[in-house]
Coordinates of C-alpha atoms in Angstrom, one line a residue:
M1 CA -2.7 -37.7 15.9
A2 CA -3.6 -34.9 13.6
I3 CA -5.5 -31.8 14.1
T4 CA -7.8 -30.7 11.0
A5 CA -10.2 -28.3 10.0
E6 CA -11.9 -27.3 6.6
L7 CA -14.0 -24.1 6.0
Y8 CA -15.3 -22.4 2.9
Q9 CA -16.3 -19.2 1.8
V10 CA -18.5 -17.9 -1.0
S11 CA -17.2 -14.6 -3.1
G12 CA -19.1 -12.7 -5.4
R13 CA -15.9 -12.6 -7.5
T14 CA -15.3 -15.2 -10.4
P15 CA -12.9 -17.9 -9.5
A16 CA -9.9 -16.0 -11.7
Q17 CA -10.4 -12.7 -9.8
L18 CA -10.6 -14.9 -6.2
W19 CA -7.3 -16.9 -7.3
Q20 CA -5.5 -13.5 -8.4
V21 CA -5.6 -13.1 -4.4
V22 CA -5.0 -16.8 -3.0
G23 CA -3.0 -18.2 -5.6
D24 CA -0.1 -15.4 -5.4
P25 CA 2.0 -16.1 -2.7
W26 CA 3.4 -12.8 -2.6
R27 CA -0.1 -11.5 -1.6
L28 CA -0.1 -14.1 1.7
A29 CA 0.4 -10.8 4.0
E30 CA -2.6 -9.1 2.6
W31 CA -4.9 -12.0 3.9
T32 CA -3.3 -14.5 6.3
D33 CA -1.4 -13.8 9.5
A34 CA 2.2 -13.1 7.7
E35 CA 3.3 -9.8 8.5
R36 CA 5.3 -10.1 5.1
V37 CA 6.4 -12.4 2.3
D38 CA 10.3 -12.6 2.2
R39 CA 11.0 -14.9 -0.7
V40 CA 9.2 -17.1 -3.5
E41 CA 12.3 -19.4 -4.9
P42 CA 12.1 -20.5 -7.3
A43 CA 9.4 -18.7 -9.5
P44 CA 6.8 -19.5 -10.6
V45 CA 5.0 -21.5 -8.1
A46 CA 5.9 -25.0 -8.7
V47 CA 6.0 -28.3 -6.6
G48 CA 9.4 -27.5 -4.5
T49 CA 8.8 -23.8 -4.4
R50 CA 9.8 -22.3 -1.1
I51 CA 7.7 -19.2 0.1
T52 CA 9.4 -17.4 3.3
T53 CA 7.2 -15.5 5.5
S54 CA 7.6 -13.5 8.8
Q55 CA 5.3 -13.5 11.2
D56 CA 5.7 -12.5 15.1
G57 CA 9.6 -11.8 14.7
G58 CA 10.3 -15.1 13.2
E59 CA 10.5 -16.8 9.9
R60 CA 8.3 -19.7 8.7
V61 CA 9.6 -21.7 5.4
W62 CA 6.4 -23.0 3.6
L63 CA 7.3 -26.0 0.8
V64 CA 4.8 -26.3 -2.0
I65 CA 3.8 -29.6 -2.5
T66 CA 0.8 -29.4 -4.8
V67 CA 0.1 -27.1 -7.5
E68 CA -2.9 -27.2 -10.0
P69 CA -5.4 -25.1 -11.8
R70 CA -6.9 -23.2 -8.8
L71 CA -5.4 -25.5 -6.4
L72 CA -2.4 -24.9 -3.6
E73 CA -1.2 -27.0 -0.9
M74 CA 2.0 -26.3 1.3
T75 CA 3.6 -27.1 4.6
A76 CA 5.7 -25.9 7.0
K77 CA 7.0 -26.6 10.4
T78 CA 5.8 -24.5 13.3
N79 CA 6.5 -24.8 17.1
R80 CA 3.4 -26.9 17.5
G81 CA 4.3 -29.5 14.7
T82 CA 3.9 -29.9 11.0
L83 CA 1.3 -27.6 9.4
G84 CA -0.3 -28.4 6.0
V85 CA -2.5 -25.8 4.1
G86 CA -4.4 -26.5 1.2
I87 CA -6.3 -23.6 -0.8
R88 CA -8.5 -24.0 -3.8
V89 CA -11.0 -22.0 -5.7
V90 CA -14.2 -23.5 -7.3
R91 CA -17.3 -21.8 -9.3
D92 CA -20.1 -21.3 -7.0
P93 CA -23.4 -20.2 -8.3
L94 CA -22.9 -17.0 -6.5
G95 CA -19.4 -16.6 -8.1
S96 CA -16.8 -18.6 -6.7
R97 CA -16.1 -20.7 -3.5
L98 CA -12.5 -20.5 -1.4
I99 CA -12.1 -23.8 0.2
M100 CA -9.3 -24.2 2.9
A101 CA -8.0 -26.9 4.6
A102 CA -5.5 -27.1 7.2
Q103 CA -3.7 -30.1 9.0
L104 CA -1.7 -30.0 12.2
A105 CA 0.6 -32.7 13.1
A106 CA 0.1 -32.6 16.8
S107 CA -0.6 -34.8 19.7
G108 CA -1.9 -34.7 23.3
L109 CA -4.6 -32.9 25.2
R110 CA -3.2 -29.2 24.1
A111 CA -3.8 -30.6 20.7
Q112 CA -7.4 -31.2 21.0
M113 CA -8.0 -28.2 23.4
V114 CA -6.4 -25.3 22.2
D115 CA -4.6 -26.1 18.7
G116 CA -7.7 -27.4 17.1
P117 CA -10.0 -24.6 17.7
A118 CA -6.9 -22.2 17.0
L119 CA -6.5 -23.8 13.5
R120 CA -10.2 -23.3 13.0
R121 CA -10.4 -19.5 13.8
S122 CA -7.3 -19.1 11.6
L123 CA -8.9 -20.3 8.7
D124 CA -12.2 -18.9 9.3
R125 CA -10.0 -15.5 9.6
W126 CA -8.1 -15.9 6.4
C127 CA -11.2 -17.1 4.2
S128 CA -13.2 -13.8 5.5
A129 CA -9.9 -11.9 4.5
A130 CA -9.3 -13.2 1.4
V131 CA -12.6 -12.6 0.1
R132 CA -12.6 -9.1 1.4
V133 CA -9.2 -8.4 -0.5
A134 CA -10.6 -9.9 -3.6
R135 CA -13.8 -8.0 -3.6
A136 CA -11.5 -4.8 -3.0
S137 CA -8.9 -5.6 -5.5
T138 CA -11.4 -6.3 -8.5
G139 CA -14.1 -3.5 -7.7

């Protein structure tokens, strides 16, 4: 069973300005739960790039599986299962729209009762933070 979540948030910034924040793996610590980004290899980001982040005293290695204009998808092994995250930026009448989707390969009652809501809260927090960082970064 897979737990999925998808959220979006509108930004007053252009798609290019918002993508400068969310499309740069070195900036993940500015808007996600990552404390820091330790490595991005190889760079520039392409399918197969590994992004190593530190969080809660541990290390997480993300594997980039899709790179297209203003679209980045990656997966990582977690203690709850394999997590996939997609990040897309598109035009919006108000500027741009950040769309984030995630899927956690997990099963059981805990997945339904705990992991699903937690995943949705994380996406909500990350979308809000990304838009806030883009607003501050671009004036």
